[in-house]
Tab-separated table of N, CA and C and ligand atoms in Angstrom:
chain	number	residue	atom	x	y	z
A	1	MET	N	0.962	-1.419	0.126
A	1	MET	CA	0.056	-0.115	-0.053
A	1	MET	C	0.692	1.304	0.035
A	2	ALA	N	0.557	2.315	-0.625
A	2	ALA	CA	1.592	3.305	-0.896
A	2	ALA	C	1.644	4.244	0.261
A	3	SER	N	2.308	4.725	0.556
A	3	SER	CA	2.017	5.870	2.250
A	3	SER	C	1.832	6.590	1.367
A	4	ILE	N	1.923	7.312	2.552
A	4	ILE	CA	0.792	8.817	3.148
A	4	ILE	C	1.408	9.693	2.540
A	5	PHE	N	2.888	9.124	2.516
A	5	PHE	CA	3.988	10.293	1.626
A	5	PHE	C	3.700	10.214	0.138
A	6	THR	N	3.873	9.052	0.110
A	6	THR	CA	2.939	8.791	-1.775
A	6	THR	C	1.920	9.872	-2.228
A	7	LYS	N	0.951	9.384	-1.155
A	7	LYS	CA	-0.855	9.883	-1.413
A	7	LYS	C	-0.388	11.071	-1.472
A	8	ILE	N	0.041	12.286	-0.532
A	8	ILE	CA	0.562	13.217	-0.872
A	8	ILE	C	0.996	14.173	-2.042
A	9	ILE	N	2.283	13.114	-2.667
A	9	ILE	CA	2.983	13.727	-3.245
A	9	ILE	C	2.268	13.165	-5.331
A	10	ASN	N	0.936	12.829	-4.984
A	10	ASN	CA	0.422	11.802	-6.071
A	10	ASN	C	-0.709	13.140	-6.038
A	11	GLY	N	-0.509	14.081	-4.723
A	11	GLY	CA	-1.682	14.802	-4.816
A	11	GLY	C	-3.072	14.088	-4.270
A	12	GLU	N	-3.033	12.852	-4.306
A	12	GLU	CA	-4.279	11.646	-3.895
A	12	GLU	C	-4.562	12.992	-2.770
A	13	ILE	N	-4.176	13.081	-1.258
A	13	ILE	CA	-3.881	13.862	-0.022
A	13	ILE	C	-3.283	15.425	-0.382
A	14	PRO	N	-4.389	16.400	0.538
A	14	PRO	CA	-3.946	17.541	0.490
A	14	PRO	C	-2.174	17.687	0.997
A	15	CYS	N	-1.771	18.761	0.605
A	15	CYS	CA	-0.803	19.208	1.972
A	15	CYS	C	-0.462	20.930	1.858
A	16	PHE	N	0.643	21.441	2.260
A	16	PHE	CA	1.271	22.816	1.957
A	16	PHE	C	2.433	22.142	1.341
A	17	LYS	N	1.966	22.174	0.423
A	17	LYS	CA	4.009	22.095	-0.486
A	17	LYS	C	4.546	23.129	-0.848
A	18	VAL	N	6.168	22.856	-0.612
A	18	VAL	CA	6.750	24.179	-0.353
A	18	VAL	C	8.832	23.788	-2.218
A	19	ALA	N	8.407	23.009	-2.467
A	19	ALA	CA	8.976	22.382	-2.903
A	19	ALA	C	8.647	20.900	-4.038
A	20	GLU	N	8.950	21.389	-4.960
A	20	GLU	CA	9.301	19.895	-5.723
A	20	GLU	C	9.953	19.857	-6.912
A	21	ASN	N	10.630	18.733	-7.474
A	21	ASN	CA	11.775	18.644	-8.937
A	21	ASN	C	11.733	17.064	-8.979
A	22	ASP	N	12.573	16.676	-9.954
A	22	ASP	CA	12.144	15.438	-10.349
A	22	ASP	C	11.934	14.380	-9.462
A	23	THR	N	12.679	13.966	-8.293
A	23	THR	CA	13.219	13.745	-7.785
A	23	THR	C	12.568	13.300	-6.535
A	24	PHE	N	12.202	14.730	-5.690
A	24	PHE	CA	12.244	15.103	-4.428
A	24	PHE	C	10.739	16.313	-3.887
A	25	PHE	N	10.236	16.054	-2.862
A	25	PHE	CA	9.067	16.670	-2.553
A	25	PHE	C	9.520	17.298	-1.328
A	26	ALA	N	8.770	18.810	-1.471
A	26	ALA	CA	9.371	18.888	0.054
A	26	ALA	C	7.744	19.929	0.478
A	27	PHE	N	7.163	19.056	1.366
A	27	PHE	CA	6.290	20.204	2.002
A	27	PHE	C	6.384	20.191	3.725
A	28	LEU	N	5.169	21.039	4.186
A	28	LEU	CA	5.330	21.564	5.565
A	28	LEU	C	4.757	19.937	6.386
A	29	ASP	N	5.114	20.102	7.743
A	29	ASP	CA	4.709	19.093	8.595
A	29	ASP	C	3.793	19.512	9.067
A	30	ILE	N	2.792	18.766	9.492
A	30	ILE	CA	1.571	18.844	9.454
A	30	ILE	C	1.142	19.328	11.180
A	31	ASN	N	1.901	18.419	12.095
A	31	ASN	CA	2.108	18.920	13.213
A	31	ASN	C	3.407	19.049	13.772
A	32	PRO	N	3.970	20.618	13.067
A	32	PRO	CA	5.321	21.705	13.590
A	32	PRO	C	5.717	21.344	14.350
A	33	LEU	N	6.945	20.969	14.768
A	33	LEU	CA	8.384	21.415	16.166
A	33	LEU	C	8.397	22.473	15.817
A	34	ALA	N	8.477	23.298	14.805
A	34	ALA	CA	8.453	24.740	14.689
A	34	ALA	C	7.613	25.396	14.164
A	35	LYS	N	7.914	26.585	14.143
A	35	LYS	CA	7.075	27.569	12.153
A	35	LYS	C	7.221	27.050	11.301
A	36	GLY	N	7.846	26.234	10.373
A	36	GLY	CA	8.715	26.030	8.690
A	36	GLY	C	9.100	24.672	9.059
A	37	HIS	N	8.965	23.868	10.419
A	37	HIS	CA	9.104	22.721	10.248
A	37	HIS	C	8.713	22.057	8.778
A	38	THR	N	9.879	21.652	7.999
A	38	THR	CA	9.479	21.241	6.978
A	38	THR	C	10.132	19.340	6.742
A	39	LEU	N	9.619	19.034	5.941
A	39	LEU	CA	9.426	17.629	5.393
A	39	LEU	C	10.127	17.240	3.977
A	40	VAL	N	11.098	16.740	3.794
A	40	VAL	CA	11.892	16.365	2.207
A	40	VAL	C	11.980	15.097	1.979
A	41	VAL	N	11.271	14.924	0.680
A	41	VAL	CA	10.632	13.484	0.905
A	41	VAL	C	10.714	12.666	-0.614
A	42	PRO	N	11.180	11.796	-0.963
A	42	PRO	CA	12.185	11.079	-2.177
A	42	PRO	C	10.701	10.557	-2.985
A	43	LYS	N	10.519	10.726	-3.894
A	43	LYS	CA	9.503	10.271	-4.587
A	43	LYS	C	10.219	9.286	-4.809
A	44	VAL	N	10.518	8.413	-5.165
A	44	VAL	CA	10.882	7.105	-5.372
A	44	VAL	C	11.013	6.321	-3.575
A	45	GLU	N	9.833	5.627	-2.978
A	45	GLU	CA	8.985	4.824	-1.821
A	45	GLU	C	9.923	4.447	-1.155
A	46	VAL	N	10.407	4.610	0.267
A	46	VAL	CA	11.652	3.599	0.594
A	46	VAL	C	11.552	3.504	1.802
A	47	ASP	N	11.767	3.026	2.568
A	47	ASP	CA	11.273	3.157	4.262
A	47	ASP	C	12.478	3.409	4.900
A	48	TYR	N	13.682	2.952	4.805
A	48	TYR	CA	14.704	4.019	5.737
A	48	TYR	C	15.191	4.070	5.151
A	49	ILE	N	15.867	5.458	5.251
A	49	ILE	CA	17.040	6.083	4.388
A	49	ILE	C	17.832	5.644	3.806
A	50	PHE	N	18.695	4.441	4.440
A	50	PHE	CA	20.172	3.971	4.165
A	50	PHE	C	20.030	2.790	3.212
A	51	ASP	N	18.518	2.907	2.924
A	51	ASP	CA	18.343	1.758	2.168
A	51	ASP	C	18.297	2.807	0.743
A	52	ASN	N	17.955	3.723	0.661
A	52	ASN	CA	18.129	3.987	-0.433
A	52	ASN	C	19.347	4.021	-1.992
A	53	ASP	N	19.348	4.881	-2.549
A	53	ASP	CA	20.355	4.567	-3.345
A	53	ASP	C	21.162	5.408	-3.165
A	54	ALA	N	22.642	5.551	-3.470
A	54	ALA	CA	23.785	5.973	-3.405
A	54	ALA	C	23.266	8.064	-3.952
A	55	ALA	N	22.688	7.547	-4.671
A	55	ALA	CA	22.124	9.279	-5.231
A	55	ALA	C	21.147	9.587	-4.956
A	56	THR	N	20.386	9.277	-4.576
A	56	THR	CA	19.311	9.446	-4.241
A	56	THR	C	19.917	10.576	-2.164
A	57	LEU	N	20.906	9.073	-1.756
A	57	LEU	CA	21.385	9.774	-0.202
A	57	LEU	C	21.745	10.879	-0.481
A	58	SER	N	22.223	11.202	-1.421
A	58	SER	CA	23.081	12.187	-1.452
A	58	SER	C	22.255	13.030	-2.103
A	59	ASN	N	21.526	13.076	-2.569
A	59	ASN	CA	21.256	14.320	-3.633
A	59	ASN	C	19.687	14.608	-2.702
A	60	ILE	N	19.070	13.861	-1.713
A	60	ILE	CA	18.612	14.321	-1.093
A	60	ILE	C	19.236	16.006	-0.158
A	61	MET	N	19.975	15.796	0.307
A	61	MET	CA	21.131	17.075	1.112
A	61	MET	C	21.305	17.849	0.519
A	62	ILE	N	21.151	17.488	-0.605
A	62	ILE	CA	21.322	18.753	-1.599
A	62	ILE	C	19.955	19.313	-1.687
A	63	PHE	N	18.934	18.546	-2.225
A	63	PHE	CA	17.369	19.202	-2.209
A	63	PHE	C	17.405	20.206	-0.409
A	64	SER	N	17.827	19.563	0.350
A	64	SER	CA	17.223	19.863	0.949
A	64	SER	C	17.987	21.148	1.417
A	65	GLN	N	19.296	21.170	1.144
A	65	GLN	CA	20.221	22.732	1.254
A	65	GLN	C	19.531	23.613	1.000
A	66	LYS	N	18.682	23.438	-0.441
A	66	LYS	CA	18.180	25.366	-1.134
A	66	LYS	C	16.686	25.535	-0.619
A	67	VAL	N	15.803	23.974	-0.074
A	67	VAL	CA	14.677	24.256	1.410
A	67	VAL	C	15.319	24.840	2.381
A	68	ALA	N	16.651	24.424	2.829
A	68	ALA	CA	17.025	24.637	4.298
A	68	ALA	C	17.185	26.415	4.109
A	69	LYS	N	17.676	27.077	3.023
A	69	LYS	CA	17.704	28.596	3.178
A	69	LYS	C	16.682	29.249	2.664
A	70	ALA	N	15.885	27.805	1.803
A	70	ALA	CA	14.686	29.148	1.437
A	70	ALA	C	13.403	29.692	3.318
A	71	ILE	N	14.241	28.295	3.977
A	71	ILE	CA	12.934	28.491	5.111
A	71	ILE	C	13.788	29.147	6.175
A	72	GLU	N	14.628	29.293	6.230
A	72	GLU	CA	15.723	30.420	7.037
A	72	GLU	C	15.256	31.945	6.496
A	73	ALA	N	15.156	32.358	4.900
A	73	ALA	CA	14.634	34.271	4.881
A	73	ALA	C	13.356	33.762	5.051
A	74	VAL	N	12.665	32.787	5.623
A	74	VAL	CA	11.266	33.875	5.880
A	74	VAL	C	11.091	33.783	7.299
A	75	VAL	N	11.837	32.518	8.202
A	75	VAL	CA	11.634	31.688	9.700
A	75	VAL	C	12.922	32.166	10.352
A	76	PRO	N	12.916	33.368	11.448
A	76	PRO	CA	14.183	33.851	11.585
A	76	PRO	C	14.536	32.575	13.200
A	77	CYS	N	15.527	32.191	12.390
A	77	CYS	CA	16.315	31.566	13.826
A	77	CYS	C	17.642	31.521	13.638
A	78	GLU	N	17.885	30.580	14.600
A	78	GLU	CA	19.868	30.028	14.723
A	78	GLU	C	20.166	29.687	13.389
A	79	ARG	N	19.899	28.736	12.974
A	79	ARG	CA	19.612	27.728	11.771
A	79	ARG	C	18.501	26.512	11.976
A	80	ILE	N	19.307	25.717	10.720
A	80	ILE	CA	18.090	24.577	10.824
A	80	ILE	C	18.601	23.554	10.659
A	81	GLY	N	17.620	22.857	11.776
A	81	GLY	CA	18.197	21.777	12.384
A	81	GLY	C	17.757	20.432	11.017
A	82	VAL	N	18.525	19.603	11.681
A	82	VAL	CA	17.952	17.934	10.627
A	82	VAL	C	18.572	16.878	11.354
A	83	ALA	N	16.728	16.332	10.887
A	83	ALA	CA	16.866	15.115	11.570
A	83	ALA	C	16.297	13.331	10.672
A	84	VAL	N	16.025	12.653	10.945
A	84	VAL	CA	15.391	11.950	10.288
A	84	VAL	C	15.095	10.705	11.455
A	85	LEU	N	14.275	10.065	10.749
A	85	LEU	CA	13.766	9.628	12.077
A	85	LEU	C	13.048	7.987	11.578
A	86	GLY	N	12.003	8.704	11.015
A	86	GLY	CA	10.904	7.329	9.904
A	86	GLY	C	10.406	6.539	11.492
A	87	LEU	N	9.981	6.472	12.428
A	87	LEU	CA	9.068	5.541	13.078
A	87	LEU	C	7.594	5.581	13.335
A	88	GLU	N	6.877	6.732	12.214
A	88	GLU	CA	6.177	6.783	12.125
A	88	GLU	C	5.665	6.565	10.664
A	89	VAL	N	6.121	7.394	9.986
A	89	VAL	CA	5.502	7.215	8.335
A	89	VAL	C	6.772	6.327	8.100
A	90	PRO	N	6.561	4.945	6.934
A	90	PRO	CA	7.793	4.216	6.393
A	90	PRO	C	8.779	5.730	4.638
A	91	HIS	N	8.483	6.204	4.872
A	91	HIS	CA	8.942	6.179	3.813
A	91	HIS	C	9.938	7.765	4.106
A	92	THR	N	10.922	7.095	3.759
A	92	THR	CA	11.992	8.539	3.810
A	92	THR	C	11.966	10.134	3.659
A	93	HIS	N	12.078	10.557	4.920
A	93	HIS	CA	11.049	11.816	5.331
A	93	HIS	C	12.652	12.734	5.839
A	94	VAL	N	13.812	13.840	5.502
A	94	VAL	CA	14.388	14.783	6.162
A	94	VAL	C	13.334	16.202	6.500
A	95	HIS	N	13.774	16.242	8.326
A	95	HIS	CA	13.256	16.655	8.557
A	95	HIS	C	13.983	17.876	8.664
A	96	LEU	N	13.436	19.455	8.132
A	96	LEU	CA	14.060	20.436	8.373
A	96	LEU	C	13.383	21.459	9.745
A	97	VAL	N	14.075	21.885	10.416
A	97	VAL	CA	13.380	21.926	11.685
A	97	VAL	C	14.282	23.472	12.311
A	98	PRO	N	13.304	25.346	12.216
A	98	PRO	CA	13.797	25.997	12.618
A	98	PRO	C	14.173	26.137	13.749
A	99	ILE	N	15.688	26.245	14.804
A	99	ILE	CA	15.857	26.175	15.384
A	99	ILE	C	16.659	27.384	16.611
A	100	ASN	N	16.692	27.265	17.557
A	100	ASN	CA	17.428	28.407	18.597
A	100	ASN	C	18.070	27.486	19.354
A	101	SER	N	17.472	26.515	19.912
A	101	SER	CA	18.202	25.426	21.257
A	101	SER	C	18.304	24.193	20.792
A	102	ILE	N	19.071	23.092	21.664
A	102	ILE	CA	18.823	21.949	21.344
A	102	ILE	C	17.674	21.129	21.429
A	103	GLY	N	16.887	22.460	22.331
A	103	GLY	CA	15.505	21.531	23.077
A	103	GLY	C	14.508	21.673	22.276
A	104	ASP	N	14.991	22.881	20.752
A	104	ASP	CA	14.376	23.109	19.696
A	104	ASP	C	13.723	21.927	18.838
A	105	LEU	N	15.050	20.658	18.952
A	105	LEU	CA	15.057	19.619	17.879
A	105	LEU	C	14.561	18.300	18.546
A	106	ASP	N	13.577	18.579	19.643
A	106	ASP	CA	13.381	17.394	21.289
A	106	ASP	C	11.924	16.731	20.618
A	107	PHE	N	12.089	16.146	19.549
A	107	PHE	CA	10.342	15.906	19.379
A	107	PHE	C	9.219	15.193	20.369
A	108	ARG	N	10.267	15.198	21.322
A	108	ARG	CA	8.308	14.614	23.016
A	108	ARG	C	8.181	16.182	23.181
A	109	LYS	N	8.337	17.239	22.168
A	109	LYS	CA	7.835	18.437	22.869
A	109	LYS	C	6.524	18.419	22.273
A	110	PRO	N	5.975	19.267	22.901
A	110	PRO	CA	4.073	20.339	22.055
A	110	PRO	C	4.761	20.314	21.237
A	111	ARG	N	4.295	20.021	20.103
A	111	ARG	CA	3.702	20.697	18.615
A	111	ARG	C	3.061	22.248	18.566
A	112	VAL	N	3.567	23.099	17.337
A	112	VAL	CA	3.069	24.337	17.207
A	112	VAL	C	1.867	24.415	16.508
A	113	VAL	N	0.623	24.921	17.130
A	113	VAL	CA	-0.671	24.216	15.940
A	113	VAL	C	-0.522	26.030	15.331
A	114	LEU	N	-1.198	26.105	14.434
A	114	LEU	CA	-1.019	27.229	13.183
A	114	LEU	C	-2.072	26.627	12.083
A	115	SER	N	-2.587	27.506	11.905
A	115	SER	CA	-3.798	27.851	11.529
A	115	SER	C	-3.790	27.193	10.006
A	116	LYS	N	-4.516	26.462	9.232
A	116	LYS	CA	-4.368	26.383	7.684
A	116	LYS	C	-4.093	27.798	6.750
A	117	GLU	N	-4.879	28.711	7.113
A	117	GLU	CA	-4.268	30.284	6.699
A	117	GLU	C	-2.929	30.518	6.193
A	118	GLU	N	-2.133	30.297	8.154
A	118	GLU	CA	-1.301	30.471	8.458
A	118	GLU	C	0.060	29.549	7.521
A	119	MET	N	-0.260	28.408	7.652
A	119	MET	CA	0.695	27.262	6.938
A	119	MET	C	0.294	27.485	5.312
A	120	ALA	N	-0.369	28.123	5.131
A	120	ALA	CA	-0.377	28.292	3.403
A	120	ALA	C	0.319	29.099	3.187
A	121	GLU	N	-0.446	30.601	4.244
A	121	GLU	CA	0.930	31.801	3.654
A	121	GLU	C	2.531	31.389	4.040
A	122	LEU	N	3.044	30.453	5.051
A	122	LEU	CA	4.067	29.999	5.181
A	122	LEU	C	4.667	29.354	3.999
A	123	ALA	N	3.882	28.231	3.492
A	123	ALA	CA	4.535	27.371	2.663
A	123	ALA	C	4.762	28.319	1.540
A	124	ASP	N	3.778	28.968	0.582
A	124	ASP	CA	3.917	30.430	-0.050
A	124	ASP	C	5.039	30.822	-0.277
A	125	LYS	N	5.314	31.774	0.772
A	125	LYS	CA	6.649	32.303	1.148
A	125	LYS	C	7.975	31.885	1.386
A	126	ILE	N	7.653	30.584	1.275
A	126	ILE	CA	9.076	29.133	1.631
A	126	ILE	C	9.186	29.345	0.715
A	127	ALA	N	7.915	28.602	-0.273
A	127	ALA	CA	7.965	28.218	-1.829
A	127	ALA	C	8.842	29.489	-2.766
A	128	ALA	N	8.903	30.912	-1.974
A	128	ALA	CA	8.387	32.013	-2.984
A	128	ALA	C	10.194	32.145	-3.285
A	129	GLN	N	10.814	31.374	-1.935
A	129	GLN	CA	12.843	31.646	-1.767
A	129	GLN	C	13.316	31.258	-3.091
A	130	LEU	N	12.464	30.394	-3.389
A	130	LEU	CA	13.073	29.186	-4.243
A	130	LEU	C	13.204	29.097	-6.095
B	1	AMP	P1	8.227	10.029	11.785
B	1	AMP	O1	8.675	9.205	10.823
B	1	AMP	O2	8.315	9.738	12.790
B	1	AMP	O3	9.584	11.013	11.447
B	1	AMP	O4	7.759	11.285	12.032
B	1	AMP	C1	7.013	11.385	10.521
B	1	AMP	C2	6.174	12.804	9.964
B	1	AMP	O5	5.167	12.848	9.317
B	1	AMP	C3	6.041	13.732	12.347
B	1	AMP	O6	6.457	14.751	12.605
B	1	AMP	C4	4.192	13.661	11.825
B	1	AMP	O7	3.542	14.745	11.754
B	1	AMP	C5	4.818	14.430	9.946
B	1	AMP	N1	2.883	14.179	9.028
B	1	AMP	C6	2.458	12.825	9.607
B	1	AMP	N2	1.131	12.982	8.268
B	1	AMP	C7	1.635	14.219	7.762
B	1	AMP	C8	0.917	15.106	6.812
B	1	AMP	N3	-0.744	14.319	5.931
B	1	AMP	N4	1.285	15.609	5.959
B	1	AMP	C9	2.461	16.762	6.631
B	1	AMP	N5	3.260	16.083	7.788
B	1	AMP	C10	2.658	14.893	8.105
């Protein structure tokens, strides 16, 4: 069965899209650790990041770099934290999270609640930087 992220990439489930190329897709995390929390996903569905081929594994970081720079331009922060967990969704994804301190990348902390309008505006602003 297709993962929820494959359904998002295929347009079957809505998302707040930030960027896309032939290989990767980026969209706002629906349950963000911080405003601007974005997921970068390869279009080919592979569960565990280290099971991807070498090109996908290296290129996901190059694509993530562009997205991270765009997030930084929109969301004031010390830097963009990078994390890969995959404990919830079995489809490789890189978390890009604006952070100011170590605790900002603690996935146990309460998530930020943003309205649909705020999420849409944020995604548009980040996309406009790309
Ligand atoms: P993990 O697999 O542990 O890296 O976590 C999966 C992440 O995907 C979580 O941060 C969720 O909030 C996020 N997520 C799950 N479903 C969606 C969705 N439909 N749209 C955007 N983000 C999602």
